[in-house]
CSV table of C-alpha atoms in Angstrom, one decimal:
chain,number,residue,atom,x,y,z
Y,1,MET,CA,55.4,53.5,-2.6
Y,2,ARG,CA,54.2,50.0,-1.8
Y,3,LYS,CA,52.2,51.1,1.2
Y,4,LEU,CA,50.4,53.1,-1.3
Y,5,ILE,CA,49.9,50.5,-3.7
Y,6,VAL,CA,48.1,48.0,-0.3
Y,7,ALA,CA,46.6,50.7,0.7
Y,8,ALA,CA,44.8,51.7,-2.3
Y,9,GLY,CA,44.0,48.2,-3.1
Y,10,ALA,CA,42.7,47.4,0.4
Y,11,VAL,CA,40.4,51.1,-0.6
Y,12,LEU,CA,39.1,49.5,-4.2
Y,13,ILE,CA,38.4,45.4,-2.3
Y,14,LEU,CA,36.5,47.1,0.6
Y,15,ALA,CA,34.3,49.7,-1.5
Y,16,VAL,CA,33.5,46.4,-3.5
Y,17,VAL,CA,32.4,44.4,-1.1
Y,18,ASN,CA,30.2,47.1,0.8
Y,19,PHE,CA,28.7,48.1,-3.5
Y,20,SER,CA,28.0,43.9,-2.9
Y,21,ILE,CA,26.4,44.0,0.2
Y,22,TRP,CA,24.7,47.4,-0.4
Y,23,GLN,CA,23.3,46.0,-3.3
Y,24,LYS,CA,21.9,42.7,-1.9
Y,25,GLU,CA,20.2,44.8,0.8
Y,26,ASN,CA,18.6,46.8,-1.7
Y,27,LEU,CA,17.5,43.7,-3.1
Y,28,LEU,CA,16.2,42.2,0.2
Y,29,ALA,CA,14.2,45.8,0.7
Y,30,ASP,CA,12.8,45.8,-2.9
Y,31,GLY,CA,13.3,42.6,-4.4
Y,32,ARG,CA,9.9,40.9,-5.6
Y,33,ILE,CA,8.9,37.8,-3.7
Y,34,VAL,CA,8.4,34.6,-5.5
Y,35,LEU,CA,8.3,31.2,-4.3
Y,36,LEU,CA,9.4,27.8,-6.3
Y,37,GLU,CA,7.7,24.5,-5.4
Y,38,LEU,CA,10.6,22.3,-3.8
Y,39,ALA,CA,11.3,18.6,-5.4
Y,40,PRO,CA,11.4,16.0,-3.7
Y,41,VAL,CA,15.0,15.1,-2.0
Y,42,ASP,CA,16.4,11.7,-0.8
Y,43,PRO,CA,15.4,12.0,3.2
Y,44,ARG,CA,18.4,10.2,4.0
Y,45,SER,CA,20.6,13.1,2.8
Y,46,LEU,CA,18.1,16.1,2.8
Y,47,MET,CA,19.4,17.4,6.2
Y,48,GLN,CA,23.7,17.6,6.4
Y,49,GLY,CA,25.2,19.7,9.4
Y,50,ASP,CA,23.6,22.8,9.7
Y,51,TYR,CA,22.1,22.9,5.9
Y,52,MET,CA,19.8,22.0,3.8
Y,53,ALA,CA,19.7,20.6,0.1
Y,54,LEU,CA,17.5,22.0,-2.6
Y,55,ARG,CA,15.8,20.9,-5.9
Y,56,TYR,CA,13.1,23.1,-7.4
Y,57,LYS,CA,10.8,21.1,-9.1
Y,58,LEU,CA,10.5,24.4,-11.6
Y,59,VAL,CA,14.5,22.3,-12.9
Y,60,ASN,CA,12.8,19.5,-13.2
Y,61,GLU,CA,10.0,21.3,-15.4
Y,62,VAL,CA,11.8,23.2,-17.6
Y,63,PHE,CA,15.3,21.1,-17.9
Y,64,GLY,CA,14.3,17.4,-17.8
Y,65,ARG,CA,16.8,15.1,-16.7
Y,66,GLU,CA,18.6,15.7,-20.1
Y,67,ASP,CA,22.7,16.2,-20.4
Y,68,ARG,CA,22.3,19.9,-18.9
Y,69,LYS,CA,26.1,20.1,-19.5
Y,70,ASN,CA,25.5,22.1,-23.0
Y,71,LEU,CA,23.3,24.7,-21.8
Y,72,SER,CA,24.6,28.1,-20.9
Y,73,ASP,CA,23.8,31.1,-18.1
Y,74,GLY,CA,20.1,32.2,-19.1
Y,75,HIS,CA,16.6,33.5,-17.9
Y,76,VAL,CA,13.3,32.7,-17.3
Y,77,ILE,CA,10.0,34.1,-17.7
Y,78,VAL,CA,7.4,32.6,-14.7
Y,79,THR,CA,4.0,33.6,-13.2
Y,80,LEU,CA,2.8,34.3,-10.7
Y,81,ASP,CA,-0.6,32.9,-9.1
Y,82,GLU,CA,-2.5,34.7,-6.3
Y,83,LYS,CA,-0.7,33.4,-4.1
Y,84,GLY,CA,2.8,34.8,-5.0
Y,85,VAL,CA,4.2,30.2,-6.6
Y,86,GLY,CA,6.0,31.2,-9.7
Y,87,THR,CA,5.6,28.3,-12.3
Y,88,PHE,CA,7.2,27.8,-15.8
Y,89,LYS,CA,5.9,30.1,-18.7
Y,90,ARG,CA,9.2,30.4,-21.1
Y,91,PHE,CA,13.0,30.8,-22.2
Y,92,ASP,CA,13.6,34.9,-21.7
Y,93,ASP,CA,13.6,36.1,-25.6
Y,94,GLY,CA,13.6,39.9,-24.3
Y,95,ALA,CA,9.8,40.2,-24.3
Y,96,ALA,CA,7.6,42.6,-22.2
Y,97,LEU,CA,6.9,41.0,-19.4
Y,98,ALA,CA,2.7,41.2,-18.2
Y,99,PRO,CA,2.2,42.6,-14.5
Y,100,ASN,CA,2.3,38.4,-13.2
Y,101,ASP,CA,5.7,37.7,-14.8
Y,102,VAL,CA,9.5,37.8,-12.9
Y,103,ARG,CA,12.0,37.4,-14.9
Y,104,MET,CA,14.6,34.8,-12.8
Y,105,ARG,CA,18.4,34.2,-13.7
Y,106,TYR,CA,19.7,30.6,-13.6
Y,107,ARG,CA,23.1,29.6,-13.7
Y,108,ILE,CA,24.5,26.3,-15.4
Y,109,ARG,CA,27.7,24.5,-12.7
Y,110,SER,CA,28.9,21.4,-13.2
Y,111,GLY,CA,25.6,20.7,-15.4
Y,112,GLN,CA,23.5,21.3,-12.7
Y,113,VAL,CA,20.8,24.0,-12.9
Y,114,LYS,CA,21.1,26.7,-9.8
Y,115,PHE,CA,19.0,29.6,-9.1
Y,116,ALA,CA,20.7,31.6,-6.7
Y,117,THR,CA,21.9,28.3,-4.4
Y,118,ASN,CA,20.8,25.0,-4.2
Y,119,ALA,CA,21.5,24.8,-0.5
Y,120,PHE,CA,19.3,26.7,2.8
Y,121,PHE,CA,21.5,26.5,5.9
Y,122,PHE,CA,20.5,27.7,8.8
Y,123,GLN,CA,22.0,27.8,12.8
Y,124,GLU,CA,22.6,24.6,13.7
Y,125,GLY,CA,20.7,22.0,15.9
Y,126,LEU,CA,17.2,24.3,14.1
Y,127,GLY,CA,16.7,21.1,11.4
Y,128,PRO,CA,14.1,19.9,12.5
Y,129,ASN,CA,12.0,23.4,12.0
Y,130,TYR,CA,12.9,23.4,8.2
Y,131,GLN,CA,11.6,19.0,7.6
Y,132,GLY,CA,8.3,20.4,6.4
Y,133,ALA,CA,9.7,22.8,3.7
Y,134,ARG,CA,7.6,22.4,0.3
Y,135,PHE,CA,8.9,25.9,-1.2
Y,136,GLY,CA,11.8,28.2,-1.6
Y,137,GLU,CA,10.8,31.8,-0.6
Y,138,PHE,CA,12.7,34.7,-3.4
Y,139,ARG,CA,13.6,37.6,-3.6
Y,140,VAL,CA,13.6,39.0,-7.0
Y,141,SER,CA,15.1,41.7,-8.8
Y,142,GLU,CA,14.3,43.6,-12.0
Y,143,LYS,CA,17.1,42.2,-13.8
Y,144,GLY,CA,16.2,38.7,-12.4
Y,145,GLU,CA,18.9,38.3,-9.6
Y,146,LEU,CA,17.6,36.5,-6.9
Y,147,LEU,CA,17.9,36.0,-3.9
Y,148,LEU,CA,16.8,33.0,-1.0
Y,149,THR,CA,14.7,34.0,1.8
Y,150,ALA,CA,13.3,31.9,4.1
Y,151,LEU,CA,11.2,28.3,3.4
Y,152,ARG,CA,8.1,28.1,2.9
Y,153,GLY,CA,5.3,25.6,4.6
Y,154,GLY,CA,3.0,23.6,2.6
Y,155,THR,CA,0.4,26.2,2.9
Y,156,LEU,CA,2.8,28.6,2.6
Y,157,GLU,CA,3.5,29.9,6.4
Y,158,LEU,CA,7.2,30.7,7.1
Y,159,LEU,CA,9.5,27.9,8.7
Y,160,GLY,CA,12.1,28.5,11.3
Y,161,PRO,CA,12.3,30.9,13.8
Y,162,GLN,CA,11.4,34.7,12.9
Y,163,LYS,CA,13.5,37.7,13.7
Y,164,LYS,CA,11.0,39.9,15.7
Y,165,MET,CA,10.9,43.1,13.5
């Protein structure tokens, strides 16, 4: 009986993990591309090991420097320009979205606003390829779930080694 319970637990865990992977793969394939401008970060702490700390200009514009500990998770609506760069429009109130509007989920963790992640990880030794980063590229689902997929430079060019398709 004990082996059956362990086996059932293992199958359940694998099912949950595979469902999560399937969701992320669908987001990568079907998610809308949204670019968020990065906010300046202290260059002395910009590169630490094999990741880059990220901050977004949108966070500063929307939430300012006020105390964020009393805020809760939610969604914002951003409007995309012709290049796909998002700017804050309003907090999500359930109203219908315009064609160029995108719902984006944010989370409050330890008083910090996070859109998907506040770090971009890359292969060790490739840090110089990302020093010119000015935009984070996200894939966004209809529900507002985000996945950071790339960093882009000042002219919106993709940074880092490009995957062969």
